[in-house]
Short mmCIF file of C-alpha atoms and ligand atoms in Angstrom, two decimals:
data_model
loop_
_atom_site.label_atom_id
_atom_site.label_comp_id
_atom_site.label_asym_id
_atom_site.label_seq_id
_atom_site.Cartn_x
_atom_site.Cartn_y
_atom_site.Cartn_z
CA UNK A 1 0.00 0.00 0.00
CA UNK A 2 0.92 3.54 -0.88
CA UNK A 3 -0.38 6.02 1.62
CA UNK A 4 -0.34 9.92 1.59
CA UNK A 5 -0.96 10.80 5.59
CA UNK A 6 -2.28 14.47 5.88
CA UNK A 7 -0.88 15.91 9.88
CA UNK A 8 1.44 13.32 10.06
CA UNK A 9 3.64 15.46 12.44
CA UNK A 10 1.09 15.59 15.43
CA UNK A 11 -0.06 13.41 17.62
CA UNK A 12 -2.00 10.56 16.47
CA UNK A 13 -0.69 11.10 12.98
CA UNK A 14 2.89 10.53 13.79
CA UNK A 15 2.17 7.37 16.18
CA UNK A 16 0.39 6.48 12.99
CA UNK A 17 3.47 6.63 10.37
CA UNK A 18 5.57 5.35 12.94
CA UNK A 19 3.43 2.37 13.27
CA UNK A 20 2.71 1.81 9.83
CA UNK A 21 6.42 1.64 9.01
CA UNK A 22 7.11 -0.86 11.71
CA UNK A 23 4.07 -2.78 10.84
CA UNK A 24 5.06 -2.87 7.15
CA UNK A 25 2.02 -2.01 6.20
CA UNK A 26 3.12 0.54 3.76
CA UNK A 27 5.87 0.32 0.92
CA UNK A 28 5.38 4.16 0.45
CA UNK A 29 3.92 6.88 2.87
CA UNK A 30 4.18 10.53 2.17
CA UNK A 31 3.40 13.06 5.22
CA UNK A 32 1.76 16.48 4.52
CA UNK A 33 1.53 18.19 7.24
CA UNK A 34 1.87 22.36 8.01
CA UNK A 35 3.86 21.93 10.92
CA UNK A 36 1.45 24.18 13.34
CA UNK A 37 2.24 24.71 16.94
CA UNK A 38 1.10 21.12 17.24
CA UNK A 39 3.35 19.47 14.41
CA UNK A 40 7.13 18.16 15.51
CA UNK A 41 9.25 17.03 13.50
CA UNK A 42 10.86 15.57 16.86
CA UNK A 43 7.88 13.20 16.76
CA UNK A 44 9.14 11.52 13.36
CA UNK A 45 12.62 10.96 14.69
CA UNK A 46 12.64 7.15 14.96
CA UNK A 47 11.61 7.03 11.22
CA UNK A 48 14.27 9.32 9.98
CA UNK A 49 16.27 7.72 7.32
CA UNK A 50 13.31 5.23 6.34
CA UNK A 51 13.52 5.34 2.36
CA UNK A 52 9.99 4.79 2.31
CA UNK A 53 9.10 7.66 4.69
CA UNK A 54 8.78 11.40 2.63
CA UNK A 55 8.10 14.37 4.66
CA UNK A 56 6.64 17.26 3.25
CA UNK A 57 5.90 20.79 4.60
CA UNK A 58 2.95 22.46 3.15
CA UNK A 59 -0.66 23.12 3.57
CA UNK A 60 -3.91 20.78 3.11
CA UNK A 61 -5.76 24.51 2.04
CA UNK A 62 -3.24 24.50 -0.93
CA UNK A 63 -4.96 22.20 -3.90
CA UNK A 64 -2.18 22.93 -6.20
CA UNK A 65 0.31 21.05 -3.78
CA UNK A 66 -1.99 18.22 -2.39
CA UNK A 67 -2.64 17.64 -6.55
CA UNK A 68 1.27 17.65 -7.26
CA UNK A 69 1.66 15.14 -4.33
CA UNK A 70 -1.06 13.15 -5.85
CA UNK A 71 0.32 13.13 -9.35
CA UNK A 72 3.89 12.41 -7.59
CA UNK A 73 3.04 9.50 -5.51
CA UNK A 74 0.28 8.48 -6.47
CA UNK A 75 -0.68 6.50 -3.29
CA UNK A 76 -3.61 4.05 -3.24
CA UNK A 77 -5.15 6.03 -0.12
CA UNK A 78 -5.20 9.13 1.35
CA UNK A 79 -5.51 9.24 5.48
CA UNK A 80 -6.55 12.24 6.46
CA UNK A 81 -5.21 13.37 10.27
CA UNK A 82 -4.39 17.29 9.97
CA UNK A 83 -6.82 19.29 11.78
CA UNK A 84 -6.89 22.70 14.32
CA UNK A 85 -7.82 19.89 17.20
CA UNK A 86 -8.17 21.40 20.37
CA UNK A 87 -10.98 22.85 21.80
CA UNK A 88 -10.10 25.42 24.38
CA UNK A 89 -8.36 26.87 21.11
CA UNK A 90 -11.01 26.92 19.08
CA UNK A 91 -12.79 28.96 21.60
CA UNK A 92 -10.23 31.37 21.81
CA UNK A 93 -10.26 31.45 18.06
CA UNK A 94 -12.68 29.68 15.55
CA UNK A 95 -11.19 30.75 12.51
CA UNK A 96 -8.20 28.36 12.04
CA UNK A 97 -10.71 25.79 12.38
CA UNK A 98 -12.76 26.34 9.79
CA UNK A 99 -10.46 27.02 7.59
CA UNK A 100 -8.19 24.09 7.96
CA UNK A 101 -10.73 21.45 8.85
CA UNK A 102 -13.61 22.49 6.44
CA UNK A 103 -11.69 24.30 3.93
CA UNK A 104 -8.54 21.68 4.09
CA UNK A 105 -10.97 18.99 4.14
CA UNK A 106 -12.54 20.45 0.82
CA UNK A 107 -8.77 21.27 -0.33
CA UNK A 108 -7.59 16.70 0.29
CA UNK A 109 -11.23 16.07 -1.46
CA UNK A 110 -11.12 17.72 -4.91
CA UNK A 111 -7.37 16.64 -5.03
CA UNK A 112 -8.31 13.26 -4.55
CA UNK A 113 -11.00 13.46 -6.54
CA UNK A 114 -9.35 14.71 -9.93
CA UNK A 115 -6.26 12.46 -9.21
CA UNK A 116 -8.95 9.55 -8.64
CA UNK A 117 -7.14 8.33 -5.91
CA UNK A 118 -8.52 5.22 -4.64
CA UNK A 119 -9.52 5.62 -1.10
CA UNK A 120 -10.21 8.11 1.46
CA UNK A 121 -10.37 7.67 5.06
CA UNK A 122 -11.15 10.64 6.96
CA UNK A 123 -9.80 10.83 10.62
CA UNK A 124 -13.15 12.40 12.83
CA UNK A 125 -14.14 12.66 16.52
CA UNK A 126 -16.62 11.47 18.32
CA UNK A 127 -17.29 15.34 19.72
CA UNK A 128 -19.47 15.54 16.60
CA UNK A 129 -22.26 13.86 18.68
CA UNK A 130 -21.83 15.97 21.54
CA UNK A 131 -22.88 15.48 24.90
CA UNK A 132 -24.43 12.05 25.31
CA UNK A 133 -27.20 11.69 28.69
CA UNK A 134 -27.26 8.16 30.72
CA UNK A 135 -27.75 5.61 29.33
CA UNK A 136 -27.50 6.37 26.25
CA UNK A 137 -23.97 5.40 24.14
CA UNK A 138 -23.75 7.11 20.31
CA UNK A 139 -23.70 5.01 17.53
CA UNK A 140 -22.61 6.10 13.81
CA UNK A 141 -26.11 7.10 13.08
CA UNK A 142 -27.09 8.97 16.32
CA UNK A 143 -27.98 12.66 15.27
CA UNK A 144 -24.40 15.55 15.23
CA UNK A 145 -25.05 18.07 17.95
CA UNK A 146 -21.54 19.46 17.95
CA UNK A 147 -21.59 22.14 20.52
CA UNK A 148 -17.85 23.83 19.83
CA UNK A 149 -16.43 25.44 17.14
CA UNK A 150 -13.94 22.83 16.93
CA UNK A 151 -16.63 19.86 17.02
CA UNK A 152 -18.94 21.55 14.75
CA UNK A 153 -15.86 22.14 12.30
CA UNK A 154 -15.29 18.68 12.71
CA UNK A 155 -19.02 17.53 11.64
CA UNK A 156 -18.61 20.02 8.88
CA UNK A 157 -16.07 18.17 7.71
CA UNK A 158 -17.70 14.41 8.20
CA UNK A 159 -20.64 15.77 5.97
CA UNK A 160 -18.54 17.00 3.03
CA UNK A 161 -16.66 13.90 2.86
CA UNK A 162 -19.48 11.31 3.20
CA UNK A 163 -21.04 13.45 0.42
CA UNK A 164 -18.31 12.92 -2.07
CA UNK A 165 -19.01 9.27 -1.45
CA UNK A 166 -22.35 9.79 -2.52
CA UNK A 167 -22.17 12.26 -5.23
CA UNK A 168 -19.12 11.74 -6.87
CA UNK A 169 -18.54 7.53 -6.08
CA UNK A 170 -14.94 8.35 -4.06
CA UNK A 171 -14.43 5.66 -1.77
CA UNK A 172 -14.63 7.20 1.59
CA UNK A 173 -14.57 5.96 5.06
CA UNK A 174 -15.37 7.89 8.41
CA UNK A 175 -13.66 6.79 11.53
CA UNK A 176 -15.04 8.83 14.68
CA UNK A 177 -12.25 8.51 17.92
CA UNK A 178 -13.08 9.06 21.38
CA UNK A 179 -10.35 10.90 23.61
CA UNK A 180 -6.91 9.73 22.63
CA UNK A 181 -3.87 9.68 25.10
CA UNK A 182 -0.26 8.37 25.30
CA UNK A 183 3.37 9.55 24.10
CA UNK A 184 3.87 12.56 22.23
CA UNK A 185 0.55 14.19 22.98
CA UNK A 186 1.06 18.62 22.79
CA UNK A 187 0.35 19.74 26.54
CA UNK A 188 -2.92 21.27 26.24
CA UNK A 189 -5.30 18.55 26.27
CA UNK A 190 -5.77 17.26 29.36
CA UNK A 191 -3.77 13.90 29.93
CA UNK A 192 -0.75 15.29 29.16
CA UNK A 193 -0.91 19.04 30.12
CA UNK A 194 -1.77 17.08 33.92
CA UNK A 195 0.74 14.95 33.76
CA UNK A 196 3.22 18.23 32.79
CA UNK A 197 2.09 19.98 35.88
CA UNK A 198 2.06 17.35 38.15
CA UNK A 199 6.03 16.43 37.25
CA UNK A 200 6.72 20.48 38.14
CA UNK A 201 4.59 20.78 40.74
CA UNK A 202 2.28 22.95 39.44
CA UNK A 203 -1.41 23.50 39.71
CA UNK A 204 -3.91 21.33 37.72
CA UNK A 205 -6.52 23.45 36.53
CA UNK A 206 -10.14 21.71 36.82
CA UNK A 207 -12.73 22.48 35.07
CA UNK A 208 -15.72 23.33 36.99
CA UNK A 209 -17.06 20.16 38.86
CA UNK A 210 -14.30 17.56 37.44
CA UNK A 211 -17.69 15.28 36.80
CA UNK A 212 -17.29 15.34 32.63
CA UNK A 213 -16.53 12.03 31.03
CA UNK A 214 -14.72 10.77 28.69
CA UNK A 215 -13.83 7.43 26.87
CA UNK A 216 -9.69 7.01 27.29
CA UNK A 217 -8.49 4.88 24.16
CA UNK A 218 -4.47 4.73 23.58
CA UNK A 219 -2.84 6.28 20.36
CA UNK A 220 -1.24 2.67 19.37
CA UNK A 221 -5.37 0.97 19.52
CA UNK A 222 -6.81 3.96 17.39
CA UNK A 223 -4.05 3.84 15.26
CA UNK A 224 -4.82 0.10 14.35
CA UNK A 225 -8.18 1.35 14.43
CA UNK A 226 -7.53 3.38 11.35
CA UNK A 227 -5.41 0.90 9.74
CA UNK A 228 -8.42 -1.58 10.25
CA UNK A 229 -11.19 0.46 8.86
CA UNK A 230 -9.00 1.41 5.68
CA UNK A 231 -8.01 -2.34 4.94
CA UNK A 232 -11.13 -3.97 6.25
CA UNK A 233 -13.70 -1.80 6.94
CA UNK A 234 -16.27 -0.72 3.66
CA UNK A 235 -16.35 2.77 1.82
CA UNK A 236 -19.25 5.29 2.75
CA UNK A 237 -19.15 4.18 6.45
CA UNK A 238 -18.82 5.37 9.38
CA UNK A 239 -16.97 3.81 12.38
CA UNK A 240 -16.74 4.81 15.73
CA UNK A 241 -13.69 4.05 18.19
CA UNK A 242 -13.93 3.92 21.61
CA UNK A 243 -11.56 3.15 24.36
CA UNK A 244 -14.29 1.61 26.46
CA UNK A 245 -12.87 3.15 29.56
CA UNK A 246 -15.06 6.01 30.60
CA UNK A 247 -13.83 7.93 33.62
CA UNK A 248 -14.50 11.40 35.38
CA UNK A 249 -12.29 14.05 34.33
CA UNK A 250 -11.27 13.86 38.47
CA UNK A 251 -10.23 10.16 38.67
CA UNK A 252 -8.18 10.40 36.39
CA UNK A 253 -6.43 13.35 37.42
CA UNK A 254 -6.32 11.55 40.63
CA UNK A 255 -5.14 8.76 39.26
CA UNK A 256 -1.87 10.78 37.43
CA UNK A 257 -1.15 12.74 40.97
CA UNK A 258 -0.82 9.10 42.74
CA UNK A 259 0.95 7.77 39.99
CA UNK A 260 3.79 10.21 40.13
CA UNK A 261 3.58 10.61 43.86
CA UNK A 262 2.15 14.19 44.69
CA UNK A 263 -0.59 15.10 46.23
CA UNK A 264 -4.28 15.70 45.44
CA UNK A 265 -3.91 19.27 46.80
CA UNK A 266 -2.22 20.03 43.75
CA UNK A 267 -5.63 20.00 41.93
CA UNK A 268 -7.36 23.68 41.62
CA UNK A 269 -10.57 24.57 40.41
CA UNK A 270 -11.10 26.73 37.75
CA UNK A 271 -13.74 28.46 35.97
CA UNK A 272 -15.76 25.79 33.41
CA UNK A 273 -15.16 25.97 29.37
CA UNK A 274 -17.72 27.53 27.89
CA UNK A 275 -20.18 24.32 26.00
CA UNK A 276 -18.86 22.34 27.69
CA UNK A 277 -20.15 18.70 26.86
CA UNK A 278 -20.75 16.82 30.03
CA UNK A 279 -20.39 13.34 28.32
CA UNK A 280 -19.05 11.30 25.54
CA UNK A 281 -19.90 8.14 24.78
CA UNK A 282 -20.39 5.35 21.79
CA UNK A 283 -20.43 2.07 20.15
CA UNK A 284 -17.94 0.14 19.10
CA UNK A 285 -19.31 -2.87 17.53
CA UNK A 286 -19.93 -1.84 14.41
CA UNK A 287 -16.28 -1.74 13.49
CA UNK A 288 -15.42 -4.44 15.99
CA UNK A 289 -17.68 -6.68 13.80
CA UNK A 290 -16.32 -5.19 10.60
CA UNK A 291 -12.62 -5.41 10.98
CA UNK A 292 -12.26 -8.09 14.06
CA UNK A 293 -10.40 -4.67 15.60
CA UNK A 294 -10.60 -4.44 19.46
CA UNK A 295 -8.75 -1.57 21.94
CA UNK A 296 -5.83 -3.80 23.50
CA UNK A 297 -4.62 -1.37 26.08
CA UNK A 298 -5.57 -1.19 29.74
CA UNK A 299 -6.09 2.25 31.03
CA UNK A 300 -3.95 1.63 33.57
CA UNK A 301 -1.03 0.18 31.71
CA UNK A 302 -1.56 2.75 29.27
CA UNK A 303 -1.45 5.63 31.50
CA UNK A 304 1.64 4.03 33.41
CA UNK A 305 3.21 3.95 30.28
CA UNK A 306 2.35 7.37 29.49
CA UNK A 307 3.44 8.92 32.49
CA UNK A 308 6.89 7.14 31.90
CA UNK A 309 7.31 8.51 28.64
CA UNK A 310 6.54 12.26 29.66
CA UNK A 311 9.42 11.41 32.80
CA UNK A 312 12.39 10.31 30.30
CA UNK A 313 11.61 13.17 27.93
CA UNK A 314 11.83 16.43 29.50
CA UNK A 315 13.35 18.30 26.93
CA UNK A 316 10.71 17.36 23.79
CA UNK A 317 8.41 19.23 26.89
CA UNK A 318 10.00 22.04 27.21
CA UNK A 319 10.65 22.35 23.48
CA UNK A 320 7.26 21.95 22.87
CA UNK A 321 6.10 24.64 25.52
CA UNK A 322 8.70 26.99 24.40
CA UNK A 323 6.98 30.25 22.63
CA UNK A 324 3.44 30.23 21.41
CA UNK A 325 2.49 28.09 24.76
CA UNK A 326 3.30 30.11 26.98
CA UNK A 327 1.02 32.71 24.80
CA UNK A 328 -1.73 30.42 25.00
CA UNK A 329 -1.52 29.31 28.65
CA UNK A 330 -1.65 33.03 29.45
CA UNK A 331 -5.10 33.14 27.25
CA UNK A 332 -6.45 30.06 28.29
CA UNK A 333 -6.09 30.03 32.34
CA UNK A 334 -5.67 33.41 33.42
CA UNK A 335 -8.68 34.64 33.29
CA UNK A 336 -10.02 31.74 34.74
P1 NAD B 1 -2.63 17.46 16.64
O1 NAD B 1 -3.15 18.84 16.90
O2 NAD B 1 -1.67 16.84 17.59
O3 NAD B 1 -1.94 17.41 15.19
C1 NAD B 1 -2.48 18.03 14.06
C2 NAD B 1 -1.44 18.00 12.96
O4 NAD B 1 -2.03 18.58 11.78
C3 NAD B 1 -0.18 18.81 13.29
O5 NAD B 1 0.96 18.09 12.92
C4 NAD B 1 -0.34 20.07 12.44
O6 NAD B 1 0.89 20.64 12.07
C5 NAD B 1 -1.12 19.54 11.25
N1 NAD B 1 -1.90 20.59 10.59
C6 NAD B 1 -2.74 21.49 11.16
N2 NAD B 1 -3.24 22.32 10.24
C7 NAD B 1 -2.71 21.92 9.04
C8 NAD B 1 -2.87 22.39 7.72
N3 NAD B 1 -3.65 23.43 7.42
N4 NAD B 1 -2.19 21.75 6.73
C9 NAD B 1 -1.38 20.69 7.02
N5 NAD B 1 -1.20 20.23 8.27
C10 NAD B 1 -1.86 20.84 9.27
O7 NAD B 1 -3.93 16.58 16.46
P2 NAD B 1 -4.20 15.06 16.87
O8 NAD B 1 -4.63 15.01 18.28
O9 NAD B 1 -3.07 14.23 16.41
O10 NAD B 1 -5.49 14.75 15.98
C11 NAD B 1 -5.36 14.24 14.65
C12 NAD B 1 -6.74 14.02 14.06
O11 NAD B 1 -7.47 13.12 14.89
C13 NAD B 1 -7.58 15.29 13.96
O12 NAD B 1 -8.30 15.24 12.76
C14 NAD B 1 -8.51 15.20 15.16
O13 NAD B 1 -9.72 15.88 14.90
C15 NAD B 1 -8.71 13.70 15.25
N6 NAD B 1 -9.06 13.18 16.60
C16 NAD B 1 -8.28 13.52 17.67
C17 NAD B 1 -8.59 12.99 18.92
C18 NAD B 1 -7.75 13.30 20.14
O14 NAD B 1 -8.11 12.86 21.24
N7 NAD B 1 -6.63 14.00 20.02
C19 NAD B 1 -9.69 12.12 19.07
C20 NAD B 1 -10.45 11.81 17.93
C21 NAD B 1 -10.11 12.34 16.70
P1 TYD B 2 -9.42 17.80 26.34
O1 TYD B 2 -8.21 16.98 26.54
O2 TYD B 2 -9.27 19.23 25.94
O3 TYD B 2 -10.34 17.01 25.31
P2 TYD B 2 -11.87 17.29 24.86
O4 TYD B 2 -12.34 18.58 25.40
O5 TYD B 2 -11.73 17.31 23.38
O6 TYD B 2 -12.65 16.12 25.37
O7 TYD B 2 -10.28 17.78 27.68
C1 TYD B 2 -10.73 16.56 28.24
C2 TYD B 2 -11.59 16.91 29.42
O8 TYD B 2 -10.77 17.53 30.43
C3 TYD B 2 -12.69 17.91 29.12
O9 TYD B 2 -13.85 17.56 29.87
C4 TYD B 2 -12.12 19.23 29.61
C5 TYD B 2 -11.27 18.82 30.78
N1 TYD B 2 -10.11 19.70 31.04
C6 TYD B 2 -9.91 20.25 32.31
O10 TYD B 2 -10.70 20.03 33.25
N2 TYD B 2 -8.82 21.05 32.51
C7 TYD B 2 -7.94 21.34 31.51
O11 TYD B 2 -6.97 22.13 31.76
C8 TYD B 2 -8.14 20.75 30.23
C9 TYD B 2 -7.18 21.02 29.09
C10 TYD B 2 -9.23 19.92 30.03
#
């Protein structure tokens, strides 16, 4: 398989080039990505020198490049990662949003569609449904509420590529994640922005009650996820991907202050995000039953592991919070 990987410098994108060049899965894999804030080249180190690997700086917005790419490599699928994805950011600032995950959505599309490149997964959330009340758990055909800009942006983005499926016969596929953590995740979101604090000692900023949940699922099992879906899973559908570990937003703060030994005083309340969706949760079994896929990692292992990784790499954190962070830190929690 050929693969062009769009935000292959961030987070889940580079666990997923990393993986799919250990894996073999891929004899070719070409990674757009803007390098943002949130891209890091520092993230691709372990695949540096990998003939198959090419890394390319540029912008999903810009057609002319995406079609070069296309024409260049002609890959037999395009997975699509690079998105504005946080979103106390896109509160601060819709904009960037839209334009990169509409407009750059719109942007991979008609490339893809003039080069007639074979397959299309697109890379969503499952924020699109927003807040889910007891008992109820989304599946892929439970109604979008998206309540942030980033979310809605996100939806936008669902709905333009399931409608190339229909209109113009591309082979598209939707995966929706729930809350990804592990290695290599920017500091802002809230796994690794605790864990951060917690190693200096500094506050951890809580969002009004702590009582929001969230399904956990590690980078490595939505990676596979992806992989699955693409290889397995059929075009026009949509598959969610949980973690099926929902927790508090408290326990597992908790859980990150005992695991690296401070205490639960370090834990501060701040004022509540604006929107803010009081639950996520889905389905699974429609791509479980698809693709055989299943989330492998304990929470507990993962986090563990996690935690470890953030200890023995100081330095890629304060690289990473170098500059525009501290800009956006200031933004984010002092008025809070
Ligand atoms: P991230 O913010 O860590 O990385 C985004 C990457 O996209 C960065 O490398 C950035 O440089 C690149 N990028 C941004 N704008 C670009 C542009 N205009 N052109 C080219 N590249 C651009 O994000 P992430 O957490 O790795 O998320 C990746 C994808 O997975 C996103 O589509 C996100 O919506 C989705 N997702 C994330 C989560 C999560 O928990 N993080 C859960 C479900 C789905
Ligand atoms: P986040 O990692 O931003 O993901 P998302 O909002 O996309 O689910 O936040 C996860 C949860 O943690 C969410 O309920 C907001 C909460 N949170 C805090 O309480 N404090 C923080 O400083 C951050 C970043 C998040």
């Amino acid at each position: 398989m050929r693969l062009l990987v769009t935000g292959g410098a961030g987070f889940i994108g580079s666990a997923f080039v990393r993986l799919a060049l250990k894996e073999n899965w891929v004899a070719r894999l070409v990674n757009l990505d803007k390098l943002t804030y949130a891209g890091n080249l520092e993230n691709l180190t372990s695949v540096e020198g990998d003939a198959r690997h090419r890394f390319v700086q540029g912008d999903i917005c810009d057609t002319t490049l995406a079609a070069r790419l296309l024409e260049e490599e002609t890959p037999d699928a395009i997975v699509h990662f690079a998105a504005e994805s946080h979103v106390d950011r896109s509160i601060l600032g819709p904009g960037a949003f839209v334009e990169t995950n509409v407009r750059g959505t719109f942007s991979m599309l008609e490339a893809a569609r003039a080069a007639k490149t074979p397959r299309f997964l697109h890379v969503s959330t499952d924020e699109v449904y927003g807040s889910i009340d007891e008992p109820h758990d989304a599946d892929e055909n439970y109604p979008l509420r998206a309540s942030s800009p980033y979310s809605a942006s996100k939806a936008g983005s669902d709905l333009l590529a399931l409608s190339y499926c229909t209109t113009f016969k591309m082979a598209v596929t939707v995966t929706r994640a729930s809350n990804n953590y592990g290695p290599f995740q920017f500091p802002e979101k809230l796994i690794p922005l605790m864990i951060s604090n917690a190693l200096e000692d500094k506050p951890l900023p809580i969002y009004g009650d702590g009582m929001q949940v969230r399904d956990w699922l590690y980078v490595d099992d939505h990676c596979r996820a992806i992989w699955a879906a693409l290889t397995k899973g059929a075009p026009g559908e949509i598959y969610n991907v949980g973690g099926s570990r929902a927790l508090p937003n408290r326990t597992v703060v908790e859980m990150i202050l005992d695991a690296c030994g401070k205490p639960h005083s370090l834990m501060t309340t701040v004022k509540d995000r604006p929107g803010h969706d009081r639950r996520y949760a889905i389905t699974t079994e429609k791509l479980e039953q698809a693709t055989g896929w299943q989330a492998l990692m304990p929470f507990e292992e993962g986090l563990r592991e996690t935690i470890a990784w953030y200890k023995a790499n100081p330095g890629w954190i304060s690289r990473v919070r170098s500059g525009e962070y501290q800009n956006y830190y200031e933004r984010n929690y002092s008025a809070r």
